[in-house]
Amino acid sequence: MSIKNIWAKMSEQQLIRKSGSLKSSPTSFSKFVELKKVEKALGDTDVIQLQDRLSRIENVYEQFNEIQNEIEAVIDETKLDEQFTERLNFEESFFKITAMAKSILTKYEPKHDDNASVHSNMSAMSITNSMGVKLPVISLPKFQGSYEGWLEYRETFESLVHYNEALNPIQRYHYLRASLEGSAALVIKSVEFTAAGYAVAWQALCDRYNNTKLLVRNYIKAIFSLDIIQKESSAKIRKLLDDLSI
């Protein structure tokens, strides 16, 4: 029997107890990471141990996410906001400490020659400049951590920054930090501002907000909050269709 099937057969109270037992895992992992963070250099054994612990805590997150999905599917509507808060608190703690761990591990990854990347960036800049067309400046959207705004933000940022070959990782990281506010900024707060840190920060952000079930739930919630059309009106129907296409 798969783990998911086991969760599905548990009662609401059993799921809540299991979820509670998993919430302490980031705390113990955090203590280990904080100890390693202050050390000037880690030995091979420390690096391997940090990698193993990181892998284990990521498995804990997967279990927690599955259990929370089950809880949120069966729990009374009046307790749903409380469970959302429990999830967000756990995720904030989890992503903060895993980002810190990944940032430490990037210091011990093999170094790569960036000459090819620099040459590619210069070529891309030349092609862009040779077009000779001055278009209006597209401003990066601000993202504050709402699931409703994540997809629009992610696609815009990826198009303008993440996949822009004219930018190096430090430039991308600068734009990323400048575009985040509120709880979203906290996700990458502990990640070092380095070229290697950009990939860690972007992945942490995607891991946090690419939650399909929560995105669908928020979309459905938004649909039910739409204004009811009391009488036939073409203008109101058009507005309803526009709202549904958000």
PDB file of N, CA and C in Angstrom, residues 108-157:
ATOM      1  N   TYR A 108      30.798  24.451  -1.963  1.00  0.00           N
ATOM      2  CA  TYR A 108      31.609  23.239  -2.096  1.00  0.00           C
ATOM      3  C   TYR A 108      31.325  22.496  -3.399  1.00  0.00           C
ATOM      4  N   GLU A 109      30.633  23.184  -4.330  1.00  0.00           N
ATOM      5  CA  GLU A 109      30.407  22.603  -5.648  1.00  0.00           C
ATOM      6  C   GLU A 109      31.594  22.915  -6.552  1.00  0.00           C
ATOM      7  N   PRO A 110      31.873  22.040  -7.556  1.00  0.00           N
ATOM      8  CA  PRO A 110      32.982  22.287  -8.492  1.00  0.00           C
ATOM      9  C   PRO A 110      32.786  23.608  -9.226  1.00  0.00           C
ATOM     10  N   LYS A 111      33.875  24.348  -9.412  1.00  0.00           N
ATOM     11  CA  LYS A 111      33.811  25.625 -10.117  1.00  0.00           C
ATOM     12  C   LYS A 111      33.789  25.395 -11.626  1.00  0.00           C
ATOM     13  N   HIS A 112      33.029  26.221 -12.334  1.00  0.00           N
ATOM     14  CA  HIS A 112      32.937  26.108 -13.789  1.00  0.00           C
ATOM     15  C   HIS A 112      33.464  27.380 -14.440  1.00  0.00           C
ATOM     16  N   ASP A 113      33.962  27.230 -15.661  1.00  0.00           N
ATOM     17  CA  ASP A 113      34.474  28.367 -16.420  1.00  0.00           C
ATOM     18  C   ASP A 113      33.302  29.153 -16.979  1.00  0.00           C
ATOM     19  N   ASP A 114      33.236  30.427 -16.653  1.00  0.00           N
ATOM     20  CA  ASP A 114      32.119  31.266 -17.089  1.00  0.00           C
ATOM     21  C   ASP A 114      32.394  32.012 -18.391  1.00  0.00           C
ATOM     22  N   ASN A 115      33.548  31.758 -19.047  1.00  0.00           N
ATOM     23  CA  ASN A 115      33.893  32.500 -20.258  1.00  0.00           C
ATOM     24  C   ASN A 115      32.855  32.308 -21.357  1.00  0.00           C
ATOM     25  N   ALA A 116      32.399  31.046 -21.523  1.00  0.00           N
ATOM     26  CA  ALA A 116      31.422  30.758 -22.570  1.00  0.00           C
ATOM     27  C   ALA A 116      30.124  31.500 -22.301  1.00  0.00           C
ATOM     28  N   SER A 117      29.747  31.560 -21.016  1.00  0.00           N
ATOM     29  CA  SER A 117      28.517  32.248 -20.646  1.00  0.00           C
ATOM     30  C   SER A 117      28.623  33.746 -20.913  1.00  0.00           C
ATOM     31  N   VAL A 118      29.782  34.332 -20.590  1.00  0.00           N
ATOM     32  CA  VAL A 118      30.000  35.759 -20.825  1.00  0.00           C
ATOM     33  C   VAL A 118      29.930  36.072 -22.311  1.00  0.00           C
ATOM     34  N   HIS A 119      30.564  35.211 -23.135  1.00  0.00           N
ATOM     35  CA  HIS A 119      30.554  35.414 -24.582  1.00  0.00           C
ATOM     36  C   HIS A 119      29.128  35.350 -25.122  1.00  0.00           C
ATOM     37  N   SER A 120      28.354  34.395 -24.608  1.00  0.00           N
ATOM     38  CA  SER A 120      26.970  34.250 -25.032  1.00  0.00           C
ATOM     39  C   SER A 120      26.159  35.482 -24.669  1.00  0.00           C
ATOM     40  N   ASN A 121      26.385  36.010 -23.461  1.00  0.00           N
ATOM     41  CA  ASN A 121      25.664  37.201 -23.018  1.00  0.00           C
ATOM     42  C   ASN A 121      25.984  38.413 -23.883  1.00  0.00           C
ATOM     43  N   MET A 122      27.273  38.560 -24.261  1.00  0.00           N
ATOM     44  CA  MET A 122      27.680  39.691 -25.097  1.00  0.00           C
ATOM     45  C   MET A 122      27.049  39.581 -26.479  1.00  0.00           C
ATOM     46  N   SER A 123      26.978  38.355 -27.022  1.00  0.00           N
ATOM     47  CA  SER A 123      26.363  38.151 -28.330  1.00  0.00           C
ATOM     48  C   SER A 123      24.886  38.505 -28.284  1.00  0.00           C
ATOM     49  N   ALA A 124      24.238  38.074 -27.216  1.00  0.00           N
ATOM     50  CA  ALA A 124      22.814  38.357 -27.067  1.00  0.00           C
ATOM     51  C   ALA A 124      22.571  39.858 -26.982  1.00  0.00           C
ATOM     52  N   MET A 125      23.454  40.569 -26.267  1.00  0.00           N
ATOM     53  CA  MET A 125      23.330  42.016 -26.151  1.00  0.00           C
ATOM     54  C   MET A 125      23.484  42.679 -27.512  1.00  0.00           C
ATOM     55  N   SER A 126      24.436  42.185 -28.327  1.00  0.00           N
ATOM     56  CA  SER A 126      24.683  42.761 -29.641  1.00  0.00           C
ATOM     57  C   SER A 126      23.474  42.586 -30.543  1.00  0.00           C
ATOM     58  N   ILE A 127      22.872  41.388 -30.493  1.00  0.00           N
ATOM     59  CA  ILE A 127      21.705  41.119 -31.317  1.00  0.00           C
ATOM     60  C   ILE A 127      20.553  42.029 -30.918  1.00  0.00           C
ATOM     61  N   THR A 128      20.353  42.195 -29.613  1.00  0.00           N
ATOM     62  CA  THR A 128      19.266  43.035 -29.118  1.00  0.00           C
ATOM     63  C   THR A 128      19.454  44.484 -29.544  1.00  0.00           C
ATOM     64  N   ASN A 129      20.706  44.979 -29.393  1.00  0.00           N
ATOM     65  CA  ASN A 129      20.972  46.376 -29.718  1.00  0.00           C
ATOM     66  C   ASN A 129      20.901  46.642 -31.212  1.00  0.00           C
ATOM     67  N   SER A 130      21.223  45.621 -32.043  1.00  0.00           N
ATOM     68  CA  SER A 130      21.259  45.824 -33.483  1.00  0.00           C
ATOM     69  C   SER A 130      19.867  45.974 -34.080  1.00  0.00           C
ATOM     70  N   MET A 131      18.829  45.623 -33.326  1.00  0.00           N
ATOM     71  CA  MET A 131      17.474  45.740 -33.843  1.00  0.00           C
ATOM     72  C   MET A 131      17.106  47.203 -34.082  1.00  0.00           C
ATOM     73  N   GLY A 132      17.627  48.102 -33.262  1.00  0.00           N
ATOM     74  CA  GLY A 132      17.398  49.518 -33.472  1.00  0.00           C
ATOM     75  C   GLY A 132      15.975  49.969 -33.221  1.00  0.00           C
ATOM     76  N   VAL A 133      15.190  49.173 -32.536  1.00  0.00           N
ATOM     77  CA  VAL A 133      13.802  49.527 -32.259  1.00  0.00           C
ATOM     78  C   VAL A 133      13.661  49.843 -30.779  1.00  0.00           C
ATOM     79  N   LYS A 134      13.181  51.022 -30.466  1.00  0.00           N
ATOM     80  CA  LYS A 134      13.009  51.413 -29.062  1.00  0.00           C
ATOM     81  C   LYS A 134      11.574  51.126 -28.634  1.00  0.00           C
ATOM     82  N   LEU A 135      11.438  50.144 -27.761  1.00  0.00           N
ATOM     83  CA  LEU A 135      10.122  49.758 -27.271  1.00  0.00           C
ATOM     84  C   LEU A 135       9.905  50.317 -25.864  1.00  0.00           C
ATOM     85  N   PRO A 136       8.653  50.451 -25.456  1.00  0.00           N
ATOM     86  CA  PRO A 136       8.388  50.918 -24.086  1.00  0.00           C
ATOM     87  C   PRO A 136       9.009  49.973 -23.063  1.00  0.00           C
ATOM     88  N   VAL A 137       9.487  50.532 -21.973  1.00  0.00           N
ATOM     89  CA  VAL A 137      10.095  49.721 -20.917  1.00  0.00           C
ATOM     90  C   VAL A 137       9.017  48.900 -20.214  1.00  0.00           C
ATOM     91  N   ILE A 138       9.298  47.602 -20.043  1.00  0.00           N
ATOM     92  CA  ILE A 138       8.373  46.723 -19.320  1.00  0.00           C
ATOM     93  C   ILE A 138       8.855  46.612 -17.883  1.00  0.00           C
ATOM     94  N   SER A 139       8.058  47.052 -16.957  1.00  0.00           N
ATOM     95  CA  SER A 139       8.445  46.999 -15.548  1.00  0.00           C
ATOM     96  C   SER A 139       8.172  45.616 -14.970  1.00  0.00           C
ATOM     97  N   LEU A 140       9.081  45.168 -14.113  1.00  0.00           N
ATOM     98  CA  LEU A 140       8.871  43.890 -13.440  1.00  0.00           C
ATOM     99  C   LEU A 140       7.734  44.020 -12.430  1.00  0.00           C
ATOM    100  N   PRO A 141       6.843  43.042 -12.385  1.00  0.00           N
ATOM    101  CA  PRO A 141       5.778  43.092 -11.377  1.00  0.00           C
ATOM    102  C   PRO A 141       6.336  42.822  -9.990  1.00  0.00           C
ATOM    103  N   LYS A 142       5.662  43.307  -8.984  1.00  0.00           N
ATOM    104  CA  LYS A 142       6.026  43.017  -7.600  1.00  0.00           C
ATOM    105  C   LYS A 142       5.236  41.791  -7.137  1.00  0.00           C
ATOM    106  N   PHE A 143       5.901  40.915  -6.403  1.00  0.00           N
ATOM    107  CA  PHE A 143       5.225  39.725  -5.878  1.00  0.00           C
ATOM    108  C   PHE A 143       5.361  39.706  -4.366  1.00  0.00           C
ATOM    109  N   GLN A 144       4.219  39.653  -3.675  1.00  0.00           N
ATOM    110  CA  GLN A 144       4.208  39.742  -2.213  1.00  0.00           C
ATOM    111  C   GLN A 144       3.921  38.415  -1.522  1.00  0.00           C
ATOM    112  N   GLY A 145       3.725  37.343  -2.318  1.00  0.00           N
ATOM    113  CA  GLY A 145       3.516  36.033  -1.714  1.00  0.00           C
ATOM    114  C   GLY A 145       2.112  35.486  -1.823  1.00  0.00           C
ATOM    115  N   SER A 146       1.238  36.147  -2.584  1.00  0.00           N
ATOM    116  CA  SER A 146      -0.124  35.623  -2.743  1.00  0.00           C
ATOM    117  C   SER A 146      -0.130  34.569  -3.847  1.00  0.00           C
ATOM    118  N   TYR A 147      -0.789  33.443  -3.578  1.00  0.00           N
ATOM    119  CA  TYR A 147      -0.856  32.377  -4.578  1.00  0.00           C
ATOM    120  C   TYR A 147      -1.610  32.837  -5.822  1.00  0.00           C
ATOM    121  N   GLU A 148      -2.561  33.764  -5.647  1.00  0.00           N
ATOM    122  CA  GLU A 148      -3.332  34.256  -6.786  1.00  0.00           C
ATOM    123  C   GLU A 148      -2.449  34.974  -7.805  1.00  0.00           C
ATOM    124  N   GLY A 149      -1.400  35.637  -7.326  1.00  0.00           N
ATOM    125  CA  GLY A 149      -0.551  36.403  -8.237  1.00  0.00           C
ATOM    126  C   GLY A 149       0.697  35.678  -8.697  1.00  0.00           C
ATOM    127  N   TRP A 150       0.898  34.437  -8.235  1.00  0.00           N
ATOM    128  CA  TRP A 150       2.148  33.729  -8.509  1.00  0.00           C
ATOM    129  C   TRP A 150       2.351  33.417  -9.991  1.00  0.00           C
ATOM    130  N   LEU A 151       1.355  32.844 -10.659  1.00  0.00           N
ATOM    131  CA  LEU A 151       1.538  32.411 -12.047  1.00  0.00           C
ATOM    132  C   LEU A 151       1.885  33.587 -12.959  1.00  0.00           C
ATOM    133  N   GLU A 152       1.163  34.693 -12.797  1.00  0.00           N
ATOM    134  CA  GLU A 152       1.452  35.878 -13.618  1.00  0.00           C
ATOM    135  C   GLU A 152       2.869  36.382 -13.345  1.00  0.00           C
ATOM    136  N   TYR A 153       3.238  36.436 -12.067  1.00  0.00           N
ATOM    137  CA  TYR A 153       4.585  36.899 -11.714  1.00  0.00           C
ATOM    138  C   TYR A 153       5.645  35.968 -12.280  1.00  0.00           C
ATOM    139  N   ARG A 154       5.471  34.654 -12.086  1.00  0.00           N
ATOM    140  CA  ARG A 154       6.479  33.689 -12.526  1.00  0.00           C
ATOM    141  C   ARG A 154       6.709  33.770 -14.030  1.00  0.00           C
ATOM    142  N   GLU A 155       5.631  33.796 -14.808  1.00  0.00           N
ATOM    143  CA  GLU A 155       5.775  33.810 -16.265  1.00  0.00           C
ATOM    144  C   GLU A 155       6.419  35.113 -16.749  1.00  0.00           C
ATOM    145  N   THR A 156       6.058  36.223 -16.121  1.00  0.00           N
ATOM    146  CA  THR A 156       6.660  37.504 -16.508  1.00  0.00           C
ATOM    147  C   THR A 156       8.139  37.536 -16.150  1.00  0.00           C
ATOM    148  N   PHE A 157       8.475  37.092 -14.940  1.00  0.00           N
ATOM    149  CA  PHE A 157       9.872  37.108 -14.498  1.00  0.00           C
ATOM    150  C   PHE A 157      10.722  36.169 -15.346  1.00  0.00           C
TER     151      PHE A 157
END
